Each structure stands twice: as structure tokens, then as C-alpha cells.
mmCIF file of C-alpha atoms and ligand atoms in Angstrom:
data_model
loop_
_atom_site.group_PDB
_atom_site.id
_atom_site.type_symbol
_atom_site.label_atom_id
_atom_site.label_comp_id
_atom_site.label_asym_id
_atom_site.label_seq_id
_atom_site.Cartn_x
_atom_site.Cartn_y
_atom_site.Cartn_z
ATOM 1 C CA UNK L 1 -25.558 15.856 -150.773
ATOM 2 C CA UNK L 2 -27.737 12.763 -150.859
ATOM 3 C CA UNK L 3 -30.468 14.770 -152.492
ATOM 4 C CA UNK L 4 -28.087 15.926 -155.203
ATOM 5 C CA UNK L 5 -27.059 12.373 -155.971
ATOM 6 C CA UNK L 6 -30.672 11.303 -156.170
ATOM 7 C CA UNK L 7 -31.467 14.164 -158.513
ATOM 8 C CA UNK L 8 -28.419 13.447 -160.649
ATOM 9 C CA UNK L 9 -29.421 9.807 -160.858
ATOM 10 C CA UNK L 10 -32.952 10.762 -161.752
ATOM 11 C CA UNK L 11 -31.736 13.089 -164.470
ATOM 12 C CA UNK L 12 -29.345 10.447 -165.788
ATOM 13 C CA UNK L 13 -32.146 7.913 -165.802
ATOM 14 C CA UNK L 14 -34.465 10.203 -167.735
ATOM 15 C CA UNK L 15 -31.726 11.024 -170.217
ATOM 16 C CA UNK L 16 -30.908 7.330 -170.632
ATOM 17 C CA UNK L 17 -34.493 6.385 -171.268
ATOM 18 C CA UNK L 18 -34.797 9.143 -173.810
ATOM 19 C CA UNK L 19 -31.708 7.842 -175.600
ATOM 20 C CA UNK L 20 -32.814 4.236 -175.414
ATOM 21 C CA UNK L 21 -36.054 5.190 -177.128
ATOM 22 C CA UNK L 22 -35.207 4.697 -180.781
ATOM 23 C CA UNK L 23 -37.599 5.974 -183.396
ATOM 24 C CA UNK L 24 -38.871 2.441 -183.841
ATOM 25 C CA UNK L 25 -40.380 2.606 -180.360
ATOM 26 C CA UNK L 26 -43.213 4.397 -182.114
ATOM 27 C CA UNK L 27 -44.134 1.005 -183.558
ATOM 28 C CA UNK L 28 -43.699 -0.871 -180.299
ATOM 29 C CA UNK L 29 -46.989 -2.169 -179.072
ATOM 30 C CA UNK L 30 -48.572 -1.774 -182.468
ATOM 31 C CA UNK L 31 -50.095 -4.787 -184.121
ATOM 32 C CA UNK L 32 -47.778 -6.398 -186.678
ATOM 33 C CA UNK L 33 -49.940 -7.477 -189.624
ATOM 34 C CA UNK L 34 -47.591 -10.067 -191.051
ATOM 35 C CA UNK L 35 -46.822 -11.720 -187.715
ATOM 36 C CA UNK L 36 -50.137 -11.456 -185.934
ATOM 37 C CA UNK L 37 -52.962 -11.184 -188.450
ATOM 38 C CA UNK L 38 -51.824 -12.866 -191.646
ATOM 39 C CA UNK L 39 -51.660 -16.306 -189.929
ATOM 40 C CA UNK L 40 -55.320 -15.938 -188.880
ATOM 41 C CA UNK L 41 -56.425 -15.061 -192.412
ATOM 42 C CA UNK L 42 -54.289 -17.863 -193.844
ATOM 43 C CA UNK L 43 -55.827 -20.439 -191.586
ATOM 44 C CA UNK L 44 -59.466 -19.360 -191.771
ATOM 45 C CA UNK L 45 -60.002 -17.365 -194.956
ATOM 46 C CA UNK L 46 -57.442 -18.122 -197.658
ATOM 47 C CA UNK L 47 -59.049 -21.279 -198.993
ATOM 48 C CA UNK L 48 -61.917 -19.190 -200.390
ATOM 49 C CA UNK L 49 -60.342 -15.774 -200.803
ATOM 50 C CA UNK L 50 -57.153 -16.301 -202.783
ATOM 51 C CA UNK L 51 -56.164 -15.236 -206.261
ATOM 52 C CA UNK L 52 -57.824 -17.298 -208.991
ATOM 53 C CA UNK L 53 -55.915 -20.557 -209.407
ATOM 54 C CA UNK L 54 -56.345 -24.171 -210.451
ATOM 55 C CA UNK L 55 -57.004 -26.881 -207.924
ATOM 56 C CA UNK L 56 -57.470 -30.506 -209.007
ATOM 57 C CA UNK L 57 -58.040 -29.345 -212.549
ATOM 58 C CA UNK L 58 -60.730 -26.872 -211.514
ATOM 59 C CA UNK L 59 -60.501 -23.112 -211.682
ATOM 60 C CA UNK L 60 -61.018 -21.652 -208.214
ATOM 61 C CA UNK L 61 -62.139 -18.042 -208.140
ATOM 62 C CA UNK L 62 -62.049 -15.891 -205.017
ATOM 63 C CA UNK L 63 -65.487 -16.018 -203.365
ATOM 64 C CA UNK L 64 -67.469 -12.822 -203.418
ATOM 65 C CA UNK L 65 -64.737 -11.388 -205.638
ATOM 66 C CA UNK L 66 -62.717 -10.855 -202.488
ATOM 67 C CA UNK L 67 -59.035 -11.699 -202.169
ATOM 68 C CA UNK L 68 -57.271 -11.613 -198.838
ATOM 69 C CA UNK L 69 -53.828 -12.765 -200.015
ATOM 70 C CA UNK L 70 -52.335 -9.341 -200.754
ATOM 71 C CA UNK L 71 -52.269 -5.876 -199.203
ATOM 72 C CA UNK L 72 -53.704 -4.083 -202.233
ATOM 73 C CA UNK L 73 -56.522 -6.607 -202.752
ATOM 74 C CA UNK L 74 -57.425 -6.545 -199.056
ATOM 75 C CA UNK L 75 -57.941 -2.786 -199.352
ATOM 76 C CA UNK L 76 -59.780 -3.161 -202.665
ATOM 77 C CA UNK L 77 -62.409 -5.435 -201.134
ATOM 78 C CA UNK L 78 -65.037 -7.601 -202.790
ATOM 79 C CA UNK L 79 -68.124 -7.313 -204.981
ATOM 80 C CA UNK L 80 -70.630 -6.186 -202.403
ATOM 81 C CA UNK L 81 -68.419 -3.953 -200.312
ATOM 82 C CA UNK L 82 -65.661 -2.503 -202.479
ATOM 83 C CA UNK L 83 -63.311 -0.267 -200.482
ATOM 84 C CA UNK L 84 -65.063 -1.306 -197.291
ATOM 85 C CA UNK L 85 -63.282 -4.557 -196.545
ATOM 86 C CA UNK L 86 -60.799 -2.596 -194.454
ATOM 87 C CA UNK L 87 -61.484 1.067 -193.737
ATOM 88 C CA UNK L 88 -58.354 2.381 -192.029
ATOM 89 C CA UNK L 89 -59.167 3.769 -188.590
ATOM 90 C CA UNK L 90 -62.705 2.368 -188.652
ATOM 91 C CA UNK L 91 -63.110 -1.247 -187.573
ATOM 92 C CA UNK L 92 -66.877 -0.696 -187.236
ATOM 93 C CA UNK L 93 -67.018 0.003 -191.001
ATOM 94 C CA UNK L 94 -64.688 -2.837 -192.046
ATOM 95 C CA UNK L 95 -66.381 -5.961 -193.405
ATOM 96 C CA UNK L 96 -63.242 -8.049 -192.926
ATOM 97 C CA UNK L 97 -63.885 -8.002 -189.193
ATOM 98 C CA UNK L 98 -67.636 -7.356 -189.224
ATOM 99 C CA UNK L 99 -68.248 -10.675 -191.004
ATOM 100 C CA UNK L 100 -66.240 -12.461 -188.280
ATOM 101 C CA UNK L 101 -68.505 -11.045 -185.603
ATOM 102 C CA UNK L 102 -71.815 -11.922 -187.237
ATOM 103 C CA UNK L 103 -73.688 -14.837 -185.678
ATOM 104 C CA UNK L 104 -72.898 -18.112 -187.405
ATOM 105 C CA UNK L 105 -76.471 -18.298 -188.722
ATOM 106 C CA UNK L 106 -76.013 -15.087 -190.719
ATOM 107 C CA UNK L 107 -75.458 -15.565 -194.470
ATOM 108 C CA UNK L 108 -72.442 -13.290 -194.379
ATOM 109 C CA UNK L 109 -70.819 -14.787 -191.279
ATOM 110 C CA UNK L 110 -67.163 -15.643 -192.082
ATOM 111 C CA UNK L 111 -65.979 -18.282 -192.288
ATOM 112 C CA UNK L 112 -69.421 -19.483 -193.428
ATOM 113 C CA UNK L 113 -71.324 -21.843 -191.153
ATOM 114 C CA UNK L 114 -69.754 -25.308 -191.181
ATOM 115 C CA UNK L 115 -66.685 -24.107 -193.101
ATOM 116 C CA UNK L 116 -64.367 -23.483 -190.183
ATOM 117 C CA UNK L 117 -64.154 -22.379 -186.564
ATOM 118 C CA UNK L 118 -65.284 -18.934 -185.494
ATOM 119 C CA UNK L 119 -62.439 -16.490 -185.068
ATOM 120 C CA UNK L 120 -61.494 -16.063 -181.400
ATOM 121 C CA UNK L 121 -62.413 -12.865 -179.605
ATOM 122 C CA UNK L 122 -58.712 -12.256 -178.954
ATOM 123 C CA UNK L 123 -57.952 -12.351 -182.679
ATOM 124 C CA UNK L 124 -60.976 -10.224 -183.567
ATOM 125 C CA UNK L 125 -59.810 -7.623 -181.044
ATOM 126 C CA UNK L 126 -56.330 -7.745 -182.533
ATOM 127 C CA UNK L 127 -57.655 -7.127 -186.046
ATOM 128 C CA UNK L 128 -59.795 -4.247 -184.791
ATOM 129 C CA UNK L 129 -56.761 -2.757 -183.069
ATOM 130 C CA UNK L 130 -54.755 -3.074 -186.286
ATOM 131 C CA UNK L 131 -57.481 -1.279 -188.250
ATOM 132 C CA UNK L 132 -57.803 1.427 -185.586
ATOM 133 C CA UNK L 133 -54.037 1.955 -185.757
ATOM 134 C CA UNK L 134 -54.336 2.711 -189.467
ATOM 135 C CA UNK L 135 -54.281 -0.736 -191.130
ATOM 136 C CA UNK L 136 -50.573 -0.669 -191.848
ATOM 137 C CA UNK L 137 -49.164 -3.699 -193.679
ATOM 138 C CA UNK L 138 -45.531 -2.839 -192.999
ATOM 139 C CA UNK L 139 -43.282 -4.364 -195.655
ATOM 140 C CA UNK L 140 -45.789 -7.092 -196.513
ATOM 141 C CA UNK L 141 -47.311 -6.926 -199.983
ATOM 142 C CA UNK L 142 -48.436 -10.512 -200.460
ATOM 143 C CA UNK L 143 -49.630 -11.753 -203.828
ATOM 144 C CA UNK L 144 -50.091 -8.991 -206.383
HETATM 145 C C1 HEC M 1 -65.657 -21.827 -197.415
HETATM 146 C C2 HEC M 1 -65.399 -20.600 -198.125
HETATM 147 C C3 HEC M 1 -65.177 -19.312 -197.370
HETATM 148 C C4 HEC M 1 -64.309 -19.075 -196.329
HETATM 149 C C5 HEC M 1 -63.398 -20.060 -195.605
HETATM 150 C C6 HEC M 1 -64.379 -17.654 -196.051
HETATM 151 N N1 HEC M 1 -65.269 -17.055 -196.905
HETATM 152 FE FE1 HEC M 1 -65.702 -15.071 -197.035
HETATM 153 N N2 HEC M 1 -67.002 -15.412 -198.531
HETATM 154 C C7 HEC M 1 -67.354 -16.662 -199.013
HETATM 155 C C8 HEC M 1 -68.446 -16.542 -199.962
HETATM 156 C C9 HEC M 1 -69.134 -17.677 -200.683
HETATM 157 C C10 HEC M 1 -68.729 -15.152 -200.043
HETATM 158 C C11 HEC M 1 -69.801 -14.480 -200.863
HETATM 159 C C12 HEC M 1 -71.001 -14.406 -199.957
HETATM 160 C C13 HEC M 1 -72.201 -13.854 -200.583
HETATM 161 O O1 HEC M 1 -72.113 -13.148 -201.600
HETATM 162 O O2 HEC M 1 -73.286 -14.111 -200.006
HETATM 163 C C14 HEC M 1 -67.814 -14.481 -199.129
HETATM 164 C C15 HEC M 1 -67.791 -13.115 -198.940
HETATM 165 C C16 HEC M 1 -66.983 -12.467 -198.035
HETATM 166 C C17 HEC M 1 -66.990 -11.035 -197.798
HETATM 167 C C18 HEC M 1 -67.822 -10.003 -198.547
HETATM 168 C C19 HEC M 1 -67.024 -9.521 -199.779
HETATM 169 C C20 HEC M 1 -67.793 -8.537 -200.640
HETATM 170 O O3 HEC M 1 -67.397 -7.351 -200.678
HETATM 171 O O4 HEC M 1 -68.735 -8.973 -201.304
HETATM 172 C C21 HEC M 1 -66.082 -10.798 -196.826
HETATM 173 C C22 HEC M 1 -65.700 -9.446 -196.225
HETATM 174 C C23 HEC M 1 -65.514 -12.072 -196.444
HETATM 175 N N3 HEC M 1 -66.073 -13.074 -197.191
HETATM 176 C C24 HEC M 1 -64.535 -12.224 -195.479
HETATM 177 C C25 HEC M 1 -64.038 -13.461 -195.077
HETATM 178 C C26 HEC M 1 -63.091 -13.609 -193.991
HETATM 179 C C27 HEC M 1 -62.505 -12.475 -193.191
HETATM 180 C C28 HEC M 1 -62.847 -14.949 -193.872
HETATM 181 C C29 HEC M 1 -61.991 -15.643 -192.853
HETATM 182 C C30 HEC M 1 -62.332 -15.386 -191.476
HETATM 183 C C31 HEC M 1 -63.637 -15.636 -194.881
HETATM 184 N N4 HEC M 1 -64.346 -14.697 -195.587
HETATM 185 C C32 HEC M 1 -63.652 -17.011 -195.073
HETATM 186 C C33 HEC M 1 -66.745 -17.850 -198.688
HETATM 187 C C34 HEC M 1 -65.792 -18.028 -197.709
#
């Protein structure tokens, strides 16, 4: 009798967990670009990698031809590494994160030496995870 109850409970529990697993659970645990990565780029990269605009009467162009303020332009990449700024599934081929890992003395280290703090290891790992998971921007499009 006791055994039956235990089994019934176990079955009920399994069924309940199956039901309480909505399709969105697929996304649970995945990195959320807009919430977790965009703030890092905004803080450390935007001042040099935004759409061409005027600042104090001067035209500011995105450095290296690279914009990081929109999903499409992030994928498009810059002058030297077009289509290799973010290579979905391949953080080791993605310059967005490779430049963050270069030693500060390297010419391509981002942000450039003296132009901002290094990106934390935790945030670099998060960006790598996001790229490994397929570099999904969700609903975020950013500036076109
Ligand atoms: C103070 C300005 C400045 C900041 C801040 C900055 N960059 Fe850059 N970035 C540059 C310049 C200048 C170049 C062009 C370098 C060159 O051609 O040697 C560049 C080039 C790049 C490139 C190469 C693009 C290509 O395909 O040619 C990448 C990738 C990059 N930056 C990523 C970043 C990331 C990621 C951040 C934030 C962590 C960042 N940058 C912050 C100035 C900046």
C-alpha cells in the first residue's frame, strides 16, 4: 500500500514537472543578449562603435567601420573582419570577444589601452556562452 502511494506520488510529480515545463523553458538558462550583454557593450564599446552621428559639432564615425549598436551591424562586423565580429557558435572565431581577451598592450585590444577598463572575465565568459548558444538577439534590433 505504502509503495503504491509512493509510486503514485512519484508519477504525479513527474507528470506535474512535465506540465510545468512550458516551451519557454528551452530558453531558461540561456544568455539574454539585451539584459546581460548589451549593458556591457553600452558601457565599454558604444562611445567608439555607434552609428555615425554629430557630437559637439563634429562628425563621429564608428571606429574601424564597426558598429555595435544594432543586431544587424554587430553581425556585419567592421573593416578588417567583416562577418567575423560574431560567428554564431564559434566564440574562438569572433573578434567581438577576441579583442576583449587580447593583452592591453596589443593594438587591437578592446577597449584600447587607456580608453576604459578591461572587460571582466565573468562578462567575457557570458559573451562566449551567448555566441556558443547561437548568438540570438531575441526581440532586440537596436539602431538600424
Ligand atoms: C576609444 C575608442 C574605442 C572603444 C571604447 C572601443 N573600440 Fe573597438 N576599435 C577602436 C578603433 C580605433 C578600432 C580600429 C582599430 C584598428 O584598425 O587598428 C577598433 C576596432 C575594433 C574591432 C575590429 C573591427 C574590424 O573588423 O576592423 C573590433 C572587433 C572592436 N573594435 C571591438 C570593440 C569592442 C568589443 C569594444 C568594447 C569592449 C570596443 N571595440 C571599444 C576604438 C575603440
